[in-house]
Amino acid sequence: MSDIKKVVLAYSGGLDTSVILKWLQDTYQCEVVTFTADLGQGEELEPARAKALQFGIKPEQIYIDDLREEFVRDFVFPMFRANTVYEGEYLLGTSIARPLIAKRLIDIVNETGADAICHGATGKGNDQVRFELGAYALKPDIKVIAPWREWDLLSREKLLAYAEAHGIPVEMKHKAGGSPYSMDANLLHISYEGRHLEDPNAEAEEDMWRWTVSPEKAPDQAEYLTLDYVRGDVGAINGQAMRAHEVLAKLNELGGKHGVGRLDLVENRYVGMKSRGCYETPGGTILLKGHRAIESITLDREVAHLKDDLMPRYASLIYNGYWWAPERVALQTLIDHSQEHVNGSVRLKLYKGCVSVVGRDSKTDSLFDSTIATFEDDAGAYDQKDAGGFIKLNALRLRIAAKQNARRS
Amino acid sequence: MSDIKKVVLAYSGGLDTSVILKWLQDTYQCEVVTFTADLGQGEELEPARAKALQFGIKPEQIYIDDLREEFVRDFVFPMFRANTVYEGEYLLGTSIARPLIAKRLIDIVNETGADAICHGATGKGNDQVRFELGAYALKPDIKVIAPWREWDLLSREKLLAYAEAHGIPVEMKHKAGGSPYSMDANLLHISYEGRHLEDPNAEAEEDMWRWTVSPEKAPDQAEYLTLDYVRGDVGAINGQAMRAHEVLAKLNELGGKHGVGRLDLVENRYVGMKSRGCYETPGGTILLKGHRAIESITLDREVAHLKDDLMPRYASLIYNGYWWAPERVALQTLIDHSQEHVNGSVRLKLYKGCVSVVGRDSKTDSLFDSTIATFEDDAGAYDQKDAGGFIKLNALRLRIAAKQNARRS
Amino acid sequence: MSDIKKVVLAYSGGLDTSVILKWLQDTYQCEVVTFTADLGQGEELEPARAKALQFGIKPEQIYIDDLREEFVRDFVFPMFRANTVYEGEYLLGTSIARPLIAKRLIDIVNETGADAICHGATGKGNDQVRFELGAYALKPDIKVIAPWREWDLLSREKLLAYAEAHGIPVEMKHKAGGSPYSMDANLLHISYEGRHLEDPNAEAEEDMWRWTVSPEKAPDQAEYLTLDYVRGDVGAINGQAMRAHEVLAKLNELGGKHGVGRLDLVENRYVGMKSRGCYETPGGTILLKGHRAIESITLDREVAHLKDDLMPRYASLIYNGYWWAPERVALQTLIDHSQEHVNGSVRLKLYKGCVSVVGRDSKTDSLFDSTIATFEDDAGAYDQKDAGGFIKLNALRLRIAAKQNARRS
Amino acid sequence: MSDIKKVVLAYSGGLDTSVILKWLQDTYQCEVVTFTADLGQGEELEPARAKALQFGIKPEQIYIDDLREEFVRDFVFPMFRANTVYEGEYLLGTSIARPLIAKRLIDIVNETGADAICHGATGKGNDQVRFELGAYALKPDIKVIAPWREWDLLSREKLLAYAEAHGIPVEMKHKAGGSPYSMDANLLHISYEGRHLEDPNAEAEEDMWRWTVSPEKAPDQAEYLTLDYVRGDVGAINGQAMRAHEVLAKLNELGGKHGVGRLDLVENRYVGMKSRGCYETPGGTILLKGHRAIESITLDREVAHLKDDLMPRYASLIYNGYWWAPERVALQTLIDHSQEHVNGSVRLKLYKGCVSVVGRDSKTDSLFDSTIATFEDDAGAYDQKDAGGFIKLNALRLRIAAKQNARRS
């Protein structure tokens, strides 16, 4: 282990990564560079700097970055272009943040001449895989330190004991409540795992949810909004142009107010087990609904179906941590290409947990041709007799087989 | 045309198929057998018998069948085993009824010695394809009469004129309101197309919806229910065993009461155009949510992902009318096989348009192993160090490529 | 019909399209523009000009184009980047030429102000679909005349009678031998259908084959060749740089000499029937083998598998005539992207009908790392212990399920 | 390690597994049960028994099983029903034997009350994964000993030294030649890896190949054979009924004689590296060609395409060791279902390395209808005019998009 001289630590400032910081210093006798990202999780980052300084980290080796715009523009939006949903329900809020963190860790490795990275993800979860696959793809000889797979602080009690023994401040909540939910948050979502959620038959407690009001407490009045799309991405809300991360923040605000985006599910982790998670994804839930709606009038049927066929695979790639793998990039090439004409606007209604589409329009790219679809006289735009031949030829193989069947029996 | 002697007509008793009945008698000079099905559309069928008699149909050639149980048991439930959704949203309520109607038409052809079938679907829609592909697959030499592709009554005005000229009773609503929505209903859903829905940017009128209250008018109190699954199908609600069609009727009642299952979308028809439809599928919306939940704890990850990968194709097959095609049957074999262990119960909450899962359990088939997933000490059930090797080997190809990239640049 | 004033005819100069030319002039009373393409089919094109002049076509309305380079560069090579094979065997030699012909027909329509195109494909085959889908995609309001679907000259005898009645020269072979094979040729292949091939159990006659010697008559000495690849396309043979169509011509020569590329199969047509065809694709057979070999050392595993998964769909799109459809273009985007690093060389052996790979190399892009793969000591490049964790986590879901199974039984 | 009392060893009787046997006895101080399978590899098995006795294995703990029929009937044939090929070329000869060995190992564990299994596969290859995933799926708490991942005998020299030090007989070839090819054989194939094959650009030496003559030395006279299929499996050759393993042995003999089935490729291992292998699969190469041919006339187009779309995934599952996983079983359900009507006969020609189909026939299940496909007059079996409507509706979305494109530009 002695060959590690400098390590970049993904540092939140919380208890776990503070213990890790100290443990790294003690165990590896190495310099530590801390990296703390603002991904829109809604927490102050300056306390992380203060803590890092307390541990003796040099000021110039404390990285605190606002990655919100990059996160939404280069990760969240590209993912939503594919209408990405894992296992039919999960909007991948945690998964999609990991590759950006991996990238920044490696950037900082390159800037600081470090030889290792370190993260606080456990050995049972997906996040370790996402961090490390990203890191290896971007810097193949990087060393990775995953304390949860190395040390023996495997219960919360041991962790707390270590903290107290090493003078690491422990907040009241940790001491008092036993283990809190395991949570993760960024602009796309907040997630909850562990504790009594470990029984998949137990309903989540109402006071667990943080970002959304309960539908019951949401306003009695519905709210409408309009999303304007440019090449598959939302560029404006209610006519007001915004940057990517502003779009998502605004949709979180609107969705949260109306109780939109709560989800309770059991998912299949890449490491082989099922786990139960609860998620709040207010803005993402609106984005998905809106994107399908704008595609519904601007995207060719077969391109849309091709995307639908590939989506579960693309979702699994992101869930499993393969954002930086060439097969994800190859799929993205196709997905991004498909969005060229996905321009227009969608009108949505939010009400007590529901998002409904009430209209969609595209001045430049609509493939909806009401002169053909109409139930009224279409002035010859479509010759109904064509359908006869269409059906006859599509039925031909079925008829030949049916005759063969009849002969056989 | 003179070689058609007896035709089985899919007869609703409504204006359109009454005009068709008369037109068949006049144009083809043939005997007509009428077939009217109770698929749970919620309309009296005896008036259809009375009308048929008025047209001179022989009593023994008037078929009125209660197909509700067969419909849900053999068509709706098998489809929901696949979590089937077309284009991300549509639950295929119309599509799934067509193959059963096609089958009954051919059964009656065989019983009555008829040589043709006739239906009232237009030449622009999917239903003609669904009826006819089914009929050809089941009886390859059957003749098909599709009046909308043959006659010249292509506007509502001409149809009304024909009806009046031939003494066919026209209800007040037809005379008064101009063209009503084009609707279709069965136990799975009710659909609306046409009229001002032909503008995809226009919001549906509140008074269009028939089966669900608006979320705004739904009870202020949430309602919980429990679904018990046997091999992927719901066998009981709140502990009360029911037949398949009773399950769906009950879920429609509950969903409708709570405003669940409204949908407004633009879909891609098989015949090549986009069309806008609104749907109410209260029970189906609950079924989908519940089925994913019971699968989430009982189905192997890779089987679930295989199903997800195949689902859009399976959905398109049903949407396009290929229920009776061998590729649909082949997929069904896989899907049904996958449901062997999908047993257990799901607890759901209905509230103002939302269906949420609050718990899932399976005494016999749960693959959720909390001793492994736990954030607490797992007593050695899972060795976190294994994850290191898992990641290393999954990263190997990425690392080799990264090194090759580095050499190149 | 009288509204057609000028039609562009895909004109081979042969009997069928000469009859069509005359029939067009008589039936539609319209001007005819002839278009004859050199796609490498190995026939003189000037006789087509002479014949067209005889029919009174204006010299400036006779188009004779050498499309060989465009054909191979923009159609054949892109298709081979995907290792495209239809139904496991067919290399799509006919299919891939049709979109180029459709494109040129529409180009000429635009240049000459014509309002229709005409082709000589029958109503039973795939070619009509390929021509017409291409034409409609490129010029949506183009009129299409498909004489075989319109006229009553549906037997060879009637066609010959028409030809003689209208002074169209009929070659001896047509008069004498009854119907010859239906053939199609271009730089990629020559195909044979019809006649006694209509019995799928009858072996093709040796004297049918035109481009390849029989393996029995091929040289007793094997021949080696080297193909150099640039971004997935062959740019040189045996070190000699060539243009795309020269590459294919050279490979046809080499393959033909060694009896490579004969194929006898029954395929499923898009119009619903099975048909038996024999094909000679000497150069294409070599291209496929070589391309898989260069990809085997330069392409990432998961990208290769993604391509393999998508290939049958891509092949069907080309077979069915959807080259100009947006879903084909979307797939091509992915495929072309994947070829960035497919650079290097492949060494092949030709011998009596066989093509074998004997070596593959890439100085710049090889992902083959012999220091890792070696059975000898690898100096720590790969830690075999990692495999233990890799297997353990991949097995986890299987073990959990097995335990559940054991509990159940 | 002391908790292992009895281990079942997959024992070939060769040097490697003999060293393992001794090493197990020394290292684990445990009883060893040996298991040696006849999979048609063409080696005497009694010497393995003699050697085991020499190591002090009790006679009743020496298992020598003839698994040839089970291997071909329950593993090889089911795999060929899917036309399974990995990465476009590899017929999975090694992969498909592993799950059967895993199953027998676990059977013997259950019979003997052993608590562990042991195999001689290295930590770099796929076989370790295949053995262990199978074992874990069949007995989730089984212990697995993989000496190559544990011991330090990682070079051939160390292995030989250990053998000599422990009195294990070493054959001359091992002492003399340095490391031989790493080989594996069973009724489906023989494989070669390692040695100078580790340079993917080096041609394999002619004297490496063991089962096939070189095409150059194959007979100058072609040989024809007929395969009769029952539900997708070959049941007779040249009219002579045979058991499954006899079929494959006979095809190996015929193919070997004619130089059929050599393959030289670079493949992607599941553990993340590329490796070069040479394979002889004479019978399998004939089986694949024949199976596609019988399917070509008996299988519905869309079922065939569905199978083609799923095949690469199915192949990867087998290659990666997931035979006993539920997703492989689910796919097999679909595949086996599809073979119900795959009955008939195929006529093939073997000549100097080539297998060609010259005819295919099915008295009971042919979907080839020459009255429809004919180029001659079809007496109305197919109405060519139907094709017009078929094309028009398939083109509709392309035309709408083209018009929208035109408006935009």
CSV table of C-alpha atoms in Angstrom, one decimal, chain C residues 261-368:
chain,number,residue,atom,x,y,z
C,261,GLY,CA,-19.4,-17.1,-53.1
C,262,ARG,CA,-22.1,-19.4,-54.5
C,263,LEU,CA,-25.2,-19.5,-52.4
C,264,ASP,CA,-28.5,-21.4,-52.8
C,265,LEU,CA,-31.3,-20.5,-50.5
C,266,VAL,CA,-35.0,-20.0,-49.8
C,267,GLU,CA,-35.7,-16.6,-48.5
C,268,ASN,CA,-38.7,-14.8,-47.1
C,269,ARG,CA,-39.9,-11.9,-49.3
C,270,TYR,CA,-41.3,-8.8,-47.8
C,271,VAL,CA,-44.5,-9.3,-49.8
C,272,GLY,CA,-45.2,-12.5,-47.8
C,273,MET,CA,-44.0,-15.5,-49.7
C,274,LYS,CA,-41.0,-17.7,-49.7
C,275,SER,CA,-38.9,-17.8,-52.8
C,276,ARG,CA,-35.8,-19.7,-53.9
C,277,GLY,CA,-32.8,-17.9,-55.2
C,278,CYS,CA,-29.2,-18.7,-56.2
C,279,TYR,CA,-26.6,-16.0,-55.8
C,280,GLU,CA,-22.9,-15.5,-56.7
C,281,THR,CA,-21.3,-12.9,-54.5
C,282,PRO,CA,-17.6,-13.7,-54.8
C,283,GLY,CA,-16.2,-10.3,-53.7
C,284,GLY,CA,-18.9,-9.8,-51.1
C,285,THR,CA,-18.2,-13.1,-49.4
C,286,ILE,CA,-14.6,-12.1,-49.1
C,287,LEU,CA,-15.5,-8.7,-47.8
C,288,LEU,CA,-17.7,-10.1,-45.0
C,289,LYS,CA,-15.1,-12.6,-43.8
C,290,GLY,CA,-12.4,-9.9,-43.8
C,291,HIS,CA,-14.5,-7.3,-42.1
C,292,ARG,CA,-15.4,-9.6,-39.2
C,293,ALA,CA,-11.7,-10.4,-38.9
C,294,ILE,CA,-10.5,-6.8,-38.7
C,295,GLU,CA,-13.3,-6.0,-36.2
C,296,SER,CA,-12.3,-9.0,-34.1
C,297,ILE,CA,-9.1,-7.2,-33.0
C,298,THR,CA,-10.1,-3.5,-33.2
C,299,LEU,CA,-13.7,-3.4,-32.0
C,300,ASP,CA,-14.8,-3.4,-28.3
C,301,ARG,CA,-16.7,-6.5,-27.3
C,302,GLU,CA,-19.9,-4.7,-26.3
C,303,VAL,CA,-20.0,-2.5,-29.4
C,304,ALA,CA,-19.5,-5.6,-31.5
C,305,HIS,CA,-22.3,-7.4,-29.7
C,306,LEU,CA,-24.5,-4.3,-30.0
C,307,LYS,CA,-23.9,-4.4,-33.8
C,308,ASP,CA,-24.6,-8.1,-33.9
C,309,ASP,CA,-27.9,-7.6,-32.1
C,310,LEU,CA,-28.9,-4.8,-34.5
C,311,MET,CA,-27.7,-6.4,-37.7
C,312,PRO,CA,-30.7,-8.6,-38.5
C,313,ARG,CA,-32.9,-5.5,-38.2
C,314,TYR,CA,-30.6,-3.4,-40.3
C,315,ALA,CA,-30.5,-6.3,-42.9
C,316,SER,CA,-34.3,-6.5,-43.0
C,317,LEU,CA,-34.6,-2.7,-43.5
C,318,ILE,CA,-32.3,-3.0,-46.6
C,319,TYR,CA,-34.0,-6.1,-47.8
C,320,ASN,CA,-37.4,-4.6,-47.4
C,321,GLY,CA,-36.5,-1.4,-49.2
C,322,TYR,CA,-36.1,1.1,-46.3
C,323,TRP,CA,-32.7,2.4,-47.2
C,324,TRP,CA,-34.0,6.0,-47.4
C,325,ALA,CA,-36.1,5.7,-44.2
C,326,PRO,CA,-35.0,7.5,-41.1
C,327,GLU,CA,-34.6,4.4,-39.0
C,328,ARG,CA,-32.0,3.0,-41.5
C,329,VAL,CA,-30.2,6.3,-41.4
C,330,ALA,CA,-30.3,6.3,-37.6
C,331,LEU,CA,-28.8,2.8,-37.5
C,332,GLN,CA,-26.2,3.8,-40.0
C,333,THR,CA,-25.1,6.7,-37.7
C,334,LEU,CA,-24.4,4.2,-35.0
C,335,ILE,CA,-22.7,1.7,-37.4
C,336,ASP,CA,-20.5,4.3,-39.0
C,337,HIS,CA,-19.5,5.7,-35.6
C,338,SER,CA,-18.4,2.3,-34.5
C,339,GLN,CA,-15.9,2.0,-37.4
C,340,GLU,CA,-13.6,4.8,-36.3
C,341,HIS,CA,-11.0,2.5,-35.1
C,342,VAL,CA,-11.5,-0.4,-37.5
C,343,ASN,CA,-8.2,0.0,-39.1
C,344,GLY,CA,-5.6,-2.6,-40.0
C,345,SER,CA,-5.1,-5.5,-42.3
C,346,VAL,CA,-6.4,-9.0,-42.7
C,347,ARG,CA,-4.8,-11.9,-44.5
C,348,LEU,CA,-7.0,-14.3,-46.3
C,349,LYS,CA,-6.7,-17.6,-48.1
C,350,LEU,CA,-8.9,-18.6,-51.1
C,351,TYR,CA,-9.2,-22.2,-52.1
C,352,LYS,CA,-11.9,-24.1,-53.9
C,353,GLY,CA,-14.9,-22.2,-52.6
C,354,CYS,CA,-13.5,-21.4,-49.2
C,355,VAL,CA,-12.3,-18.1,-47.7
C,356,SER,CA,-10.3,-18.5,-44.5
C,357,VAL,CA,-8.7,-15.9,-42.3
C,358,VAL,CA,-5.1,-16.7,-41.6
C,359,GLY,CA,-4.0,-13.4,-39.9
C,360,ARG,CA,-5.2,-10.0,-38.7
C,361,ASP,CA,-3.2,-7.1,-37.5
C,362,SER,CA,-3.6,-3.4,-36.6
C,363,LYS,CA,-0.6,-1.2,-35.8
C,364,THR,CA,-2.8,1.6,-34.5
C,365,ASP,CA,-5.9,0.1,-33.1
C,366,SER,CA,-5.5,-3.4,-31.9
C,367,LEU,CA,-7.3,-4.2,-28.7
C,368,PHE,CA,-5.6,-7.6,-28.6
